[in-house]
DNA sequence: GGTAACATTGACGTGCGCGTTAATGTTGGT
DNA sequence: ACCAACATTAACGCGCACGTCAATGTTACC
């Protein structure tokens, strides 16, 4: 409900940073490192982030915090995203259809690769989860035994 | 099948590092930072890692690479593990049962917290997974349309 | 007992992902 | 025209997680 969804306006760096819970420095850094393409500027040179830029920022945050990828890795992963927007932009222009299809195939491949990475991580995670769950169960059993040795004659208790 | 499972012998740092695909420096660093308790030593001062130590090293690697936690966070998380082995070691000694129960409760709590963290991550991951899967599907549809516009009269093909 | 392989403790170096400060420019409102 | 709020680049700094010497000691084996 408090979800900050895609804005309809262009945002200056301050607002953009706040939305994503990042700092302005971080956004500039991402741009410097090629993760964000240079946003448009106002006459005075102030950065103006488009809704697409904002989405991309969220994407980066997601990939970083969730999957723990390095910025370099994320940069690679975002190639697929780039191709996608590029295709969209060129859609009704007279670009070579074969070329576009090739790009789409590439983007598909990259996305599939990301999917595979995620699946790998999720598998490992769920086996770790299992391990921990079992451990909790063993603690429970242990605690029950402690309680039993203390209360040989369990009295009926409420609540 | 190539899985390096728990060894029966004590290992020197070289072998231990190789098993975990880490460097000797890293193992010493983990010890320095209190993630690994100081292993036993040979007469000359060479470190000897017990099977339990080796397990713990794998644990750390798991938590770091899988969940992207910092070493400081991992250190905290391993408290539960410590309590567990401590309880095991003290098991038949005349330590205060209440105290042991209290430790077990603490360990249980910490483990539950870890479980909650993992569940959070897995939820976010699976929604990201969904997003990507849908994207692949859209690429597929796109490519089908490309193929159709190229081949208005599909010829029966084998293989 | 020599020597190759393996280890030890410093100590400094490094890359990443920003934080922070300084000096300066821009925008929007009164 | 002025002012506060917001932005800019450039540069240095910093904590983390190790890498990388260097100088020295240990072990195992022939």
PDB file of N, CA and C in Angstrom, chain A residues 44-129:
ATOM      1  N   UNK A  44      19.760  24.102 -16.847  1.00  0.00           N
ATOM      2  CA  UNK A  44      20.852  24.383 -15.928  1.00  0.00           C
ATOM      3  C   UNK A  44      21.765  23.203 -15.657  1.00  0.00           C
ATOM      4  N   UNK A  45      21.387  22.040 -16.158  1.00  0.00           N
ATOM      5  CA  UNK A  45      22.237  20.864 -15.963  1.00  0.00           C
ATOM      6  C   UNK A  45      21.713  19.880 -14.938  1.00  0.00           C
ATOM      7  N   UNK A  46      20.598  20.190 -14.293  1.00  0.00           N
ATOM      8  CA  UNK A  46      20.001  19.264 -13.321  1.00  0.00           C
ATOM      9  C   UNK A  46      19.488  18.009 -14.027  1.00  0.00           C
ATOM     10  N   UNK A  47      19.749  16.892 -13.415  1.00  0.00           N
ATOM     11  CA  UNK A  47      19.293  15.617 -13.983  1.00  0.00           C
ATOM     12  C   UNK A  47      17.779  15.456 -13.878  1.00  0.00           C
ATOM     13  N   UNK A  48      17.193  14.912 -14.918  1.00  0.00           N
ATOM     14  CA  UNK A  48      15.755  14.609 -14.896  1.00  0.00           C
ATOM     15  C   UNK A  48      15.561  13.133 -15.232  1.00  0.00           C
ATOM     16  N   UNK A  49      15.054  12.385 -14.264  1.00  0.00           N
ATOM     17  CA  UNK A  49      14.876  10.953 -14.469  1.00  0.00           C
ATOM     18  C   UNK A  49      13.482  10.643 -15.003  1.00  0.00           C
ATOM     19  N   UNK A  50      13.449   9.919 -16.081  1.00  0.00           N
ATOM     20  CA  UNK A  50      12.174   9.505 -16.670  1.00  0.00           C
ATOM     21  C   UNK A  50      11.594   8.362 -15.849  1.00  0.00           C
ATOM     22  N   UNK A  51      10.290   8.107 -16.008  1.00  0.00           N
ATOM     23  CA  UNK A  51       9.676   6.958 -15.337  1.00  0.00           C
ATOM     24  C   UNK A  51      10.443   5.661 -15.610  1.00  0.00           C
ATOM     25  N   UNK A  52      10.943   5.511 -16.826  1.00  0.00           N
ATOM     26  CA  UNK A  52      11.709   4.310 -17.159  1.00  0.00           C
ATOM     27  C   UNK A  52      12.999   4.264 -16.332  1.00  0.00           C
ATOM     28  N   UNK A  53      13.628   5.420 -16.207  1.00  0.00           N
ATOM     29  CA  UNK A  53      14.843   5.493 -15.388  1.00  0.00           C
ATOM     30  C   UNK A  53      14.539   5.046 -13.962  1.00  0.00           C
ATOM     31  N   UNK A  54      13.433   5.525 -13.448  1.00  0.00           N
ATOM     32  CA  UNK A  54      13.034   5.198 -12.082  1.00  0.00           C
ATOM     33  C   UNK A  54      12.824   3.697 -11.928  1.00  0.00           C
ATOM     34  N   UNK A  55      12.166   3.121 -12.918  1.00  0.00           N
ATOM     35  CA  UNK A  55      11.963   1.670 -12.899  1.00  0.00           C
ATOM     36  C   UNK A  55      13.294   0.934 -12.871  1.00  0.00           C
ATOM     37  N   UNK A  56      14.193   1.430 -13.694  1.00  0.00           N
ATOM     38  CA  UNK A  56      15.494   0.777 -13.786  1.00  0.00           C
ATOM     39  C   UNK A  56      16.248   0.850 -12.462  1.00  0.00           C
ATOM     40  N   UNK A  57      16.126   1.964 -11.799  1.00  0.00           N
ATOM     41  CA  UNK A  57      16.763   2.128 -10.497  1.00  0.00           C
ATOM     42  C   UNK A  57      16.233   1.080  -9.520  1.00  0.00           C
ATOM     43  N   UNK A  58      14.927   0.910  -9.531  1.00  0.00           N
ATOM     44  CA  UNK A  58      14.325  -0.109  -8.665  1.00  0.00           C
ATOM     45  C   UNK A  58      14.858  -1.494  -9.010  1.00  0.00           C
ATOM     46  N   UNK A  59      14.985  -1.737 -10.283  1.00  0.00           N
ATOM     47  CA  UNK A  59      15.508  -3.009 -10.772  1.00  0.00           C
ATOM     48  C   UNK A  59      16.892  -3.285 -10.201  1.00  0.00           C
ATOM     49  N   UNK A  60      17.732  -2.279 -10.280  1.00  0.00           N
ATOM     50  CA  UNK A  60      19.110  -2.415  -9.795  1.00  0.00           C
ATOM     51  C   UNK A  60      19.118  -2.723  -8.304  1.00  0.00           C
ATOM     52  N   UNK A  61      18.306  -1.975  -7.585  1.00  0.00           N
ATOM     53  CA  UNK A  61      18.227  -2.185  -6.142  1.00  0.00           C
ATOM     54  C   UNK A  61      17.803  -3.615  -5.831  1.00  0.00           C
ATOM     55  N   UNK A  62      16.813  -4.051  -6.571  1.00  0.00           N
ATOM     56  CA  UNK A  62      16.293  -5.396  -6.422  1.00  0.00           C
ATOM     57  C   UNK A  62      17.395  -6.437  -6.613  1.00  0.00           C
ATOM     58  N   UNK A  63      18.076  -6.318  -7.724  1.00  0.00           N
ATOM     59  CA  UNK A  63      19.100  -7.302  -8.064  1.00  0.00           C
ATOM     60  C   UNK A  63      20.241  -7.285  -7.059  1.00  0.00           C
ATOM     61  N   UNK A  64      20.544  -6.104  -6.575  1.00  0.00           N
ATOM     62  CA  UNK A  64      21.653  -5.978  -5.637  1.00  0.00           C
ATOM     63  C   UNK A  64      21.291  -6.553  -4.269  1.00  0.00           C
ATOM     64  N   UNK A  65      20.207  -6.058  -3.705  1.00  0.00           N
ATOM     65  CA  UNK A  65      19.855  -6.451  -2.347  1.00  0.00           C
ATOM     66  C   UNK A  65      19.307  -7.864  -2.269  1.00  0.00           C
ATOM     67  N   UNK A  66      18.546  -8.215  -3.295  1.00  0.00           N
ATOM     68  CA  UNK A  66      17.897  -9.511  -3.245  1.00  0.00           C
ATOM     69  C   UNK A  66      18.850 -10.625  -3.597  1.00  0.00           C
ATOM     70  N   UNK A  67      19.558 -10.432  -4.660  1.00  0.00           N
ATOM     71  CA  UNK A  67      20.379 -11.524  -5.162  1.00  0.00           C
ATOM     72  C   UNK A  67      21.846 -11.344  -4.838  1.00  0.00           C
ATOM     73  N   UNK A  68      22.181 -10.186  -4.297  1.00  0.00           N
ATOM     74  CA  UNK A  68      23.564  -9.987  -3.886  1.00  0.00           C
ATOM     75  C   UNK A  68      24.551  -9.931  -5.030  1.00  0.00           C
ATOM     76  N   UNK A  69      24.104  -9.499  -6.180  1.00  0.00           N
ATOM     77  CA  UNK A  69      25.032  -9.372  -7.294  1.00  0.00           C
ATOM     78  C   UNK A  69      25.849  -8.098  -7.177  1.00  0.00           C
ATOM     79  N   UNK A  70      27.023  -8.131  -7.766  1.00  0.00           N
ATOM     80  CA  UNK A  70      27.857  -6.932  -7.800  1.00  0.00           C
ATOM     81  C   UNK A  70      27.332  -6.010  -8.887  1.00  0.00           C
ATOM     82  N   UNK A  71      27.697  -4.760  -8.823  1.00  0.00           N
ATOM     83  CA  UNK A  71      27.236  -3.809  -9.827  1.00  0.00           C
ATOM     84  C   UNK A  71      27.690  -4.221 -11.217  1.00  0.00           C
ATOM     85  N   UNK A  72      28.877  -4.790 -11.298  1.00  0.00           N
ATOM     86  CA  UNK A  72      29.375  -5.248 -12.602  1.00  0.00           C
ATOM     87  C   UNK A  72      28.474  -6.338 -13.169  1.00  0.00           C
ATOM     88  N   UNK A  73      28.090  -7.267 -12.325  1.00  0.00           N
ATOM     89  CA  UNK A  73      27.206  -8.340 -12.765  1.00  0.00           C
ATOM     90  C   UNK A  73      25.854  -7.783 -13.181  1.00  0.00           C
ATOM     91  N   UNK A  74      25.348  -6.871 -12.378  1.00  0.00           N
ATOM     92  CA  UNK A  74      24.055  -6.271 -12.674  1.00  0.00           C
ATOM     93  C   UNK A  74      24.083  -5.545 -14.007  1.00  0.00           C
ATOM     94  N   UNK A  75      25.192  -4.894 -14.238  1.00  0.00           N
ATOM     95  CA  UNK A  75      25.338  -4.175 -15.504  1.00  0.00           C
ATOM     96  C   UNK A  75      25.155  -5.128 -16.678  1.00  0.00           C
ATOM     97  N   UNK A  76      25.778  -6.269 -16.577  1.00  0.00           N
ATOM     98  CA  UNK A  76      25.638  -7.281 -17.627  1.00  0.00           C
ATOM     99  C   UNK A  76      24.185  -7.734 -17.763  1.00  0.00           C
ATOM    100  N   UNK A  77      23.588  -7.975 -16.610  1.00  0.00           N
ATOM    101  CA  UNK A  77      22.228  -8.483 -16.617  1.00  0.00           C
ATOM    102  C   UNK A  77      21.258  -7.502 -17.254  1.00  0.00           C
ATOM    103  N   UNK A  78      21.555  -6.233 -17.118  1.00  0.00           N
ATOM    104  CA  UNK A  78      20.637  -5.214 -17.625  1.00  0.00           C
ATOM    105  C   UNK A  78      20.712  -5.062 -19.132  1.00  0.00           C
ATOM    106  N   UNK A  79      21.646  -5.739 -19.741  1.00  0.00           N
ATOM    107  CA  UNK A  79      21.733  -5.695 -21.196  1.00  0.00           C
ATOM    108  C   UNK A  79      20.401  -6.120 -21.802  1.00  0.00           C
ATOM    109  N   UNK A  80      19.807  -7.148 -21.226  1.00  0.00           N
ATOM    110  CA  UNK A  80      18.523  -7.642 -21.719  1.00  0.00           C
ATOM    111  C   UNK A  80      17.468  -6.542 -21.681  1.00  0.00           C
ATOM    112  N   UNK A  81      17.456  -5.846 -20.577  1.00  0.00           N
ATOM    113  CA  UNK A  81      16.507  -4.748 -20.399  1.00  0.00           C
ATOM    114  C   UNK A  81      16.708  -3.687 -21.488  1.00  0.00           C
ATOM    115  N   UNK A  82      17.953  -3.379 -21.741  1.00  0.00           N
ATOM    116  CA  UNK A  82      18.280  -2.372 -22.741  1.00  0.00           C
ATOM    117  C   UNK A  82      17.740  -2.769 -24.102  1.00  0.00           C
ATOM    118  N   UNK A  83      18.015  -3.989 -24.467  1.00  0.00           N
ATOM    119  CA  UNK A  83      17.567  -4.489 -25.760  1.00  0.00           C
ATOM    120  C   UNK A  83      16.055  -4.354 -25.870  1.00  0.00           C
ATOM    121  N   UNK A  84      15.393  -4.670 -24.787  1.00  0.00           N
ATOM    122  CA  UNK A  84      13.947  -4.615 -24.757  1.00  0.00           C
ATOM    123  C   UNK A  84      13.432  -3.203 -25.062  1.00  0.00           C
ATOM    124  N   UNK A  85      13.945  -2.219 -24.359  1.00  0.00           N
ATOM    125  CA  UNK A  85      13.492  -0.849 -24.595  1.00  0.00           C
ATOM    126  C   UNK A  85      13.904  -0.367 -25.978  1.00  0.00           C
ATOM    127  N   UNK A  86      15.043  -0.838 -26.407  1.00  0.00           N
ATOM    128  CA  UNK A  86      15.505  -0.471 -27.744  1.00  0.00           C
ATOM    129  C   UNK A  86      14.539  -0.981 -28.807  1.00  0.00           C
ATOM    130  N   UNK A  87      14.133  -2.222 -28.651  1.00  0.00           N
ATOM    131  CA  UNK A  87      13.178  -2.805 -29.591  1.00  0.00           C
ATOM    132  C   UNK A  87      11.869  -2.015 -29.586  1.00  0.00           C
ATOM    133  N   UNK A  88      11.414  -1.731 -28.397  1.00  0.00           N
ATOM    134  CA  UNK A  88      10.189  -0.940 -28.260  1.00  0.00           C
ATOM    135  C   UNK A  88      10.295   0.387 -29.004  1.00  0.00           C
ATOM    136  N   UNK A  89      11.415   1.052 -28.807  1.00  0.00           N
ATOM    137  CA  UNK A  89      11.609   2.376 -29.399  1.00  0.00           C
ATOM    138  C   UNK A  89      11.662   2.305 -30.922  1.00  0.00           C
ATOM    139  N   UNK A  90      12.297   1.290 -31.420  1.00  0.00           N
ATOM    140  CA  UNK A  90      12.480   1.153 -32.874  1.00  0.00           C
ATOM    141  C   UNK A  90      11.286   0.488 -33.530  1.00  0.00           C
ATOM    142  N   UNK A  91      10.299   0.156 -32.722  1.00  0.00           N
ATOM    143  CA  UNK A  91       9.299  -0.789 -33.165  1.00  0.00           C
ATOM    144  C   UNK A  91       8.709  -0.521 -34.543  1.00  0.00           C
ATOM    145  N   UNK A  92       8.257   0.696 -34.751  1.00  0.00           N
ATOM    146  CA  UNK A  92       7.595   0.995 -36.022  1.00  0.00           C
ATOM    147  C   UNK A  92       8.500   1.723 -37.006  1.00  0.00           C
ATOM    148  N   UNK A  93       9.778   1.665 -36.717  1.00  0.00           N
ATOM    149  CA  UNK A  93      10.690   2.268 -37.687  1.00  0.00           C
ATOM    150  C   UNK A  93      11.179   1.174 -38.622  1.00  0.00           C
ATOM    151  N   UNK A  94      11.729   1.593 -39.704  1.00  0.00           N
ATOM    152  CA  UNK A  94      12.039   0.642 -40.758  1.00  0.00           C
ATOM    153  C   UNK A  94      13.339  -0.153 -40.557  1.00  0.00           C
ATOM    154  N   UNK A  95      13.598  -0.482 -39.326  1.00  0.00           N
ATOM    155  CA  UNK A  95      14.798  -1.278 -39.080  1.00  0.00           C
ATOM    156  C   UNK A  95      14.611  -2.697 -39.625  1.00  0.00           C
ATOM    157  N   UNK A  96      15.696  -3.325 -39.877  1.00  0.00           N
ATOM    158  CA  UNK A  96      15.679  -4.684 -40.405  1.00  0.00           C
ATOM    159  C   UNK A  96      14.993  -5.629 -39.413  1.00  0.00           C
ATOM    160  N   UNK A  97      13.999  -6.319 -39.866  1.00  0.00           N
ATOM    161  CA  UNK A  97      13.229  -7.207 -39.004  1.00  0.00           C
ATOM    162  C   UNK A  97      14.086  -8.367 -38.497  1.00  0.00           C
ATOM    163  N   UNK A  98      14.947  -8.861 -39.339  1.00  0.00           N
ATOM    164  CA  UNK A  98      15.832  -9.949 -38.936  1.00  0.00           C
ATOM    165  C   UNK A  98      16.704  -9.529 -37.766  1.00  0.00           C
ATOM    166  N   UNK A  99      17.176  -8.312 -37.894  1.00  0.00           N
ATOM    167  CA  UNK A  99      18.042  -7.779 -36.847  1.00  0.00           C
ATOM    168  C   UNK A  99      17.300  -7.696 -35.521  1.00  0.00           C
ATOM    169  N   UNK A 100      16.076  -7.201 -35.608  1.00  0.00           N
ATOM    170  CA  UNK A 100      15.266  -7.094 -34.393  1.00  0.00           C
ATOM    171  C   UNK A 100      14.997  -8.466 -33.787  1.00  0.00           C
ATOM    172  N   UNK A 101      14.715  -9.413 -34.660  1.00  0.00           N
ATOM    173  CA  UNK A 101      14.456 -10.769 -34.174  1.00  0.00           C
ATOM    174  C   UNK A 101      15.694 -11.323 -33.466  1.00  0.00           C
ATOM    175  N   UNK A 102      16.828 -11.042 -34.049  1.00  0.00           N
ATOM    176  CA  UNK A 102      18.079 -11.515 -33.453  1.00  0.00           C
ATOM    177  C   UNK A 102      18.269 -10.923 -32.068  1.00  0.00           C
ATOM    178  N   UNK A 103      17.992  -9.661 -31.957  1.00  0.00           N
ATOM    179  CA  UNK A 103      18.111  -8.989 -30.659  1.00  0.00           C
ATOM    180  C   UNK A 103      17.153  -9.591 -29.646  1.00  0.00           C
ATOM    181  N   UNK A 104      15.946  -9.838 -30.116  1.00  0.00           N
ATOM    182  CA  UNK A 104      14.940 -10.418 -29.223  1.00  0.00           C
ATOM    183  C   UNK A 104      15.393 -11.792 -28.736  1.00  0.00           C
ATOM    184  N   UNK A 105      15.997 -12.558 -29.642  1.00  0.00           N
ATOM    185  CA  UNK A 105      16.506 -13.871 -29.250  1.00  0.00           C
ATOM    186  C   UNK A 105      17.589 -13.733 -28.191  1.00  0.00           C
ATOM    187  N   UNK A 106      18.482 -12.787 -28.417  1.00  0.00           N
ATOM    188  CA  UNK A 106      19.552 -12.551 -27.442  1.00  0.00           C
ATOM    189  C   UNK A 106      18.971 -12.193 -26.077  1.00  0.00           C
ATOM    190  N   UNK A 107      18.018 -11.253 -26.100  1.00  0.00           N
ATOM    191  CA  UNK A 107      17.397 -10.821 -24.850  1.00  0.00           C
ATOM    192  C   UNK A 107      16.728 -12.000 -24.155  1.00  0.00           C
ATOM    193  N   UNK A 108      16.103 -12.842 -24.960  1.00  0.00           N
ATOM    194  CA  UNK A 108      15.446 -14.023 -24.407  1.00  0.00           C
ATOM    195  C   UNK A 108      16.462 -14.926 -23.725  1.00  0.00           C
ATOM    196  N   UNK A 109      17.569 -15.125 -24.382  1.00  0.00           N
ATOM    197  CA  UNK A 109      18.621 -15.981 -23.819  1.00  0.00           C
ATOM    198  C   UNK A 109      19.125 -15.448 -22.485  1.00  0.00           C
ATOM    199  N   UNK A 110      19.412 -14.150 -22.476  1.00  0.00           N
ATOM    200  CA  UNK A 110      19.927 -13.540 -21.255  1.00  0.00           C
ATOM    201  C   UNK A 110      18.921 -13.679 -20.125  1.00  0.00           C
ATOM    202  N   UNK A 111      17.662 -13.444 -20.454  1.00  0.00           N
ATOM    203  CA  UNK A 111      16.619 -13.552 -19.441  1.00  0.00           C
ATOM    204  C   UNK A 111      16.514 -14.979 -18.918  1.00  0.00           C
ATOM    205  N   UNK A 112      16.618 -15.928 -19.831  1.00  0.00           N
ATOM    206  CA  UNK A 112      16.587 -17.333 -19.409  1.00  0.00           C
ATOM    207  C   UNK A 112      17.746 -17.640 -18.465  1.00  0.00           C
ATOM    208  N   UNK A 113      18.880 -17.066 -18.772  1.00  0.00           N
ATOM    209  CA  UNK A 113      20.049 -17.274 -17.927  1.00  0.00           C
ATOM    210  C   UNK A 113      19.803 -16.732 -16.525  1.00  0.00           C
ATOM    211  N   UNK A 114      19.204 -15.551 -16.472  1.00  0.00           N
ATOM    212  CA  UNK A 114      18.870 -14.968 -15.175  1.00  0.00           C
ATOM    213  C   UNK A 114      17.912 -15.881 -14.416  1.00  0.00           C
ATOM    214  N   UNK A 115      16.954 -16.402 -15.131  1.00  0.00           N
ATOM    215  CA  UNK A 115      15.989 -17.315 -14.523  1.00  0.00           C
ATOM    216  C   UNK A 115      16.703 -18.518 -13.925  1.00  0.00           C
ATOM    217  N   UNK A 116      17.646 -19.047 -14.672  1.00  0.00           N
ATOM    218  CA  UNK A 116      18.388 -20.212 -14.197  1.00  0.00           C
ATOM    219  C   UNK A 116      19.156 -19.863 -12.923  1.00  0.00           C
ATOM    220  N   UNK A 117      19.762 -18.691 -12.916  1.00  0.00           N
ATOM    221  CA  UNK A 117      20.502 -18.244 -11.736  1.00  0.00           C
ATOM    222  C   UNK A 117      19.587 -18.169 -10.523  1.00  0.00           C
ATOM    223  N   UNK A 118      18.431 -17.580 -10.751  1.00  0.00           N
ATOM    224  CA  UNK A 118      17.474 -17.432  -9.663  1.00  0.00           C
ATOM    225  C   UNK A 118      17.015 -18.791  -9.159  1.00  0.00           C
ATOM    226  N   UNK A 119      16.737 -19.688 -10.091  1.00  0.00           N
ATOM    227  CA  UNK A 119      16.292 -21.019  -9.691  1.00  0.00           C
ATOM    228  C   UNK A 119      17.359 -21.726  -8.863  1.00  0.00           C
ATOM    229  N   UNK A 120      18.591 -21.591  -9.304  1.00  0.00           N
ATOM    230  CA  UNK A 120      19.694 -22.172  -8.530  1.00  0.00           C
ATOM    231  C   UNK A 120      19.689 -21.661  -7.099  1.00  0.00           C
ATOM    232  N   UNK A 121      19.650 -20.341  -6.999  1.00  0.00           N
ATOM    233  CA  UNK A 121      19.676 -19.724  -5.668  1.00  0.00           C
ATOM    234  C   UNK A 121      18.503 -20.186  -4.824  1.00  0.00           C
ATOM    235  N   UNK A 122      17.343 -20.253  -5.451  1.00  0.00           N
ATOM    236  CA  UNK A 122      16.159 -20.621  -4.692  1.00  0.00           C
ATOM    237  C   UNK A 122      16.231 -22.059  -4.196  1.00  0.00           C
ATOM    238  N   UNK A 123      16.785 -22.922  -5.022  1.00  0.00           N
ATOM    239  CA  UNK A 123      16.949 -24.309  -4.593  1.00  0.00           C
ATOM    240  C   UNK A 123      17.838 -24.399  -3.360  1.00  0.00           C
ATOM    241  N   UNK A 124      18.981 -23.767  -3.471  1.00  0.00           N
ATOM    242  CA  UNK A 124      19.917 -23.796  -2.349  1.00  0.00           C
ATOM    243  C   UNK A 124      19.282 -23.194  -1.104  1.00  0.00           C
ATOM    244  N   UNK A 125      18.559 -22.111  -1.336  1.00  0.00           N
ATOM    245  CA  UNK A 125      17.903 -21.449  -0.225  1.00  0.00           C
ATOM    246  C   UNK A 125      16.898 -22.363   0.442  1.00  0.00           C
ATOM    247  N   UNK A 126      16.143 -23.075  -0.350  1.00  0.00           N
ATOM    248  CA  UNK A 126      15.085 -23.862   0.277  1.00  0.00           C
ATOM    249  C   UNK A 126      15.672 -25.068   1.001  1.00  0.00           C
ATOM    250  N   UNK A 127      16.826 -25.549   0.539  1.00  0.00           N
ATOM    251  CA  UNK A 127      17.430 -26.651   1.285  1.00  0.00           C
ATOM    252  C   UNK A 127      18.011 -26.128   2.599  1.00  0.00           C
ATOM    253  N   UNK A 128      18.523 -24.902   2.556  1.00  0.00           N
ATOM    254  CA  UNK A 128      18.986 -24.286   3.797  1.00  0.00           C
ATOM    255  C   UNK A 128      17.808 -24.079   4.737  1.00  0.00           C
ATOM    256  N   UNK A 129      16.706 -23.660   4.152  1.00  0.00           N
ATOM    257  CA  UNK A 129      15.493 -23.442   4.937  1.00  0.00           C
ATOM    258  C   UNK A 129      15.066 -24.717   5.650  1.00  0.00           C
TER     259      UNK A 129
END
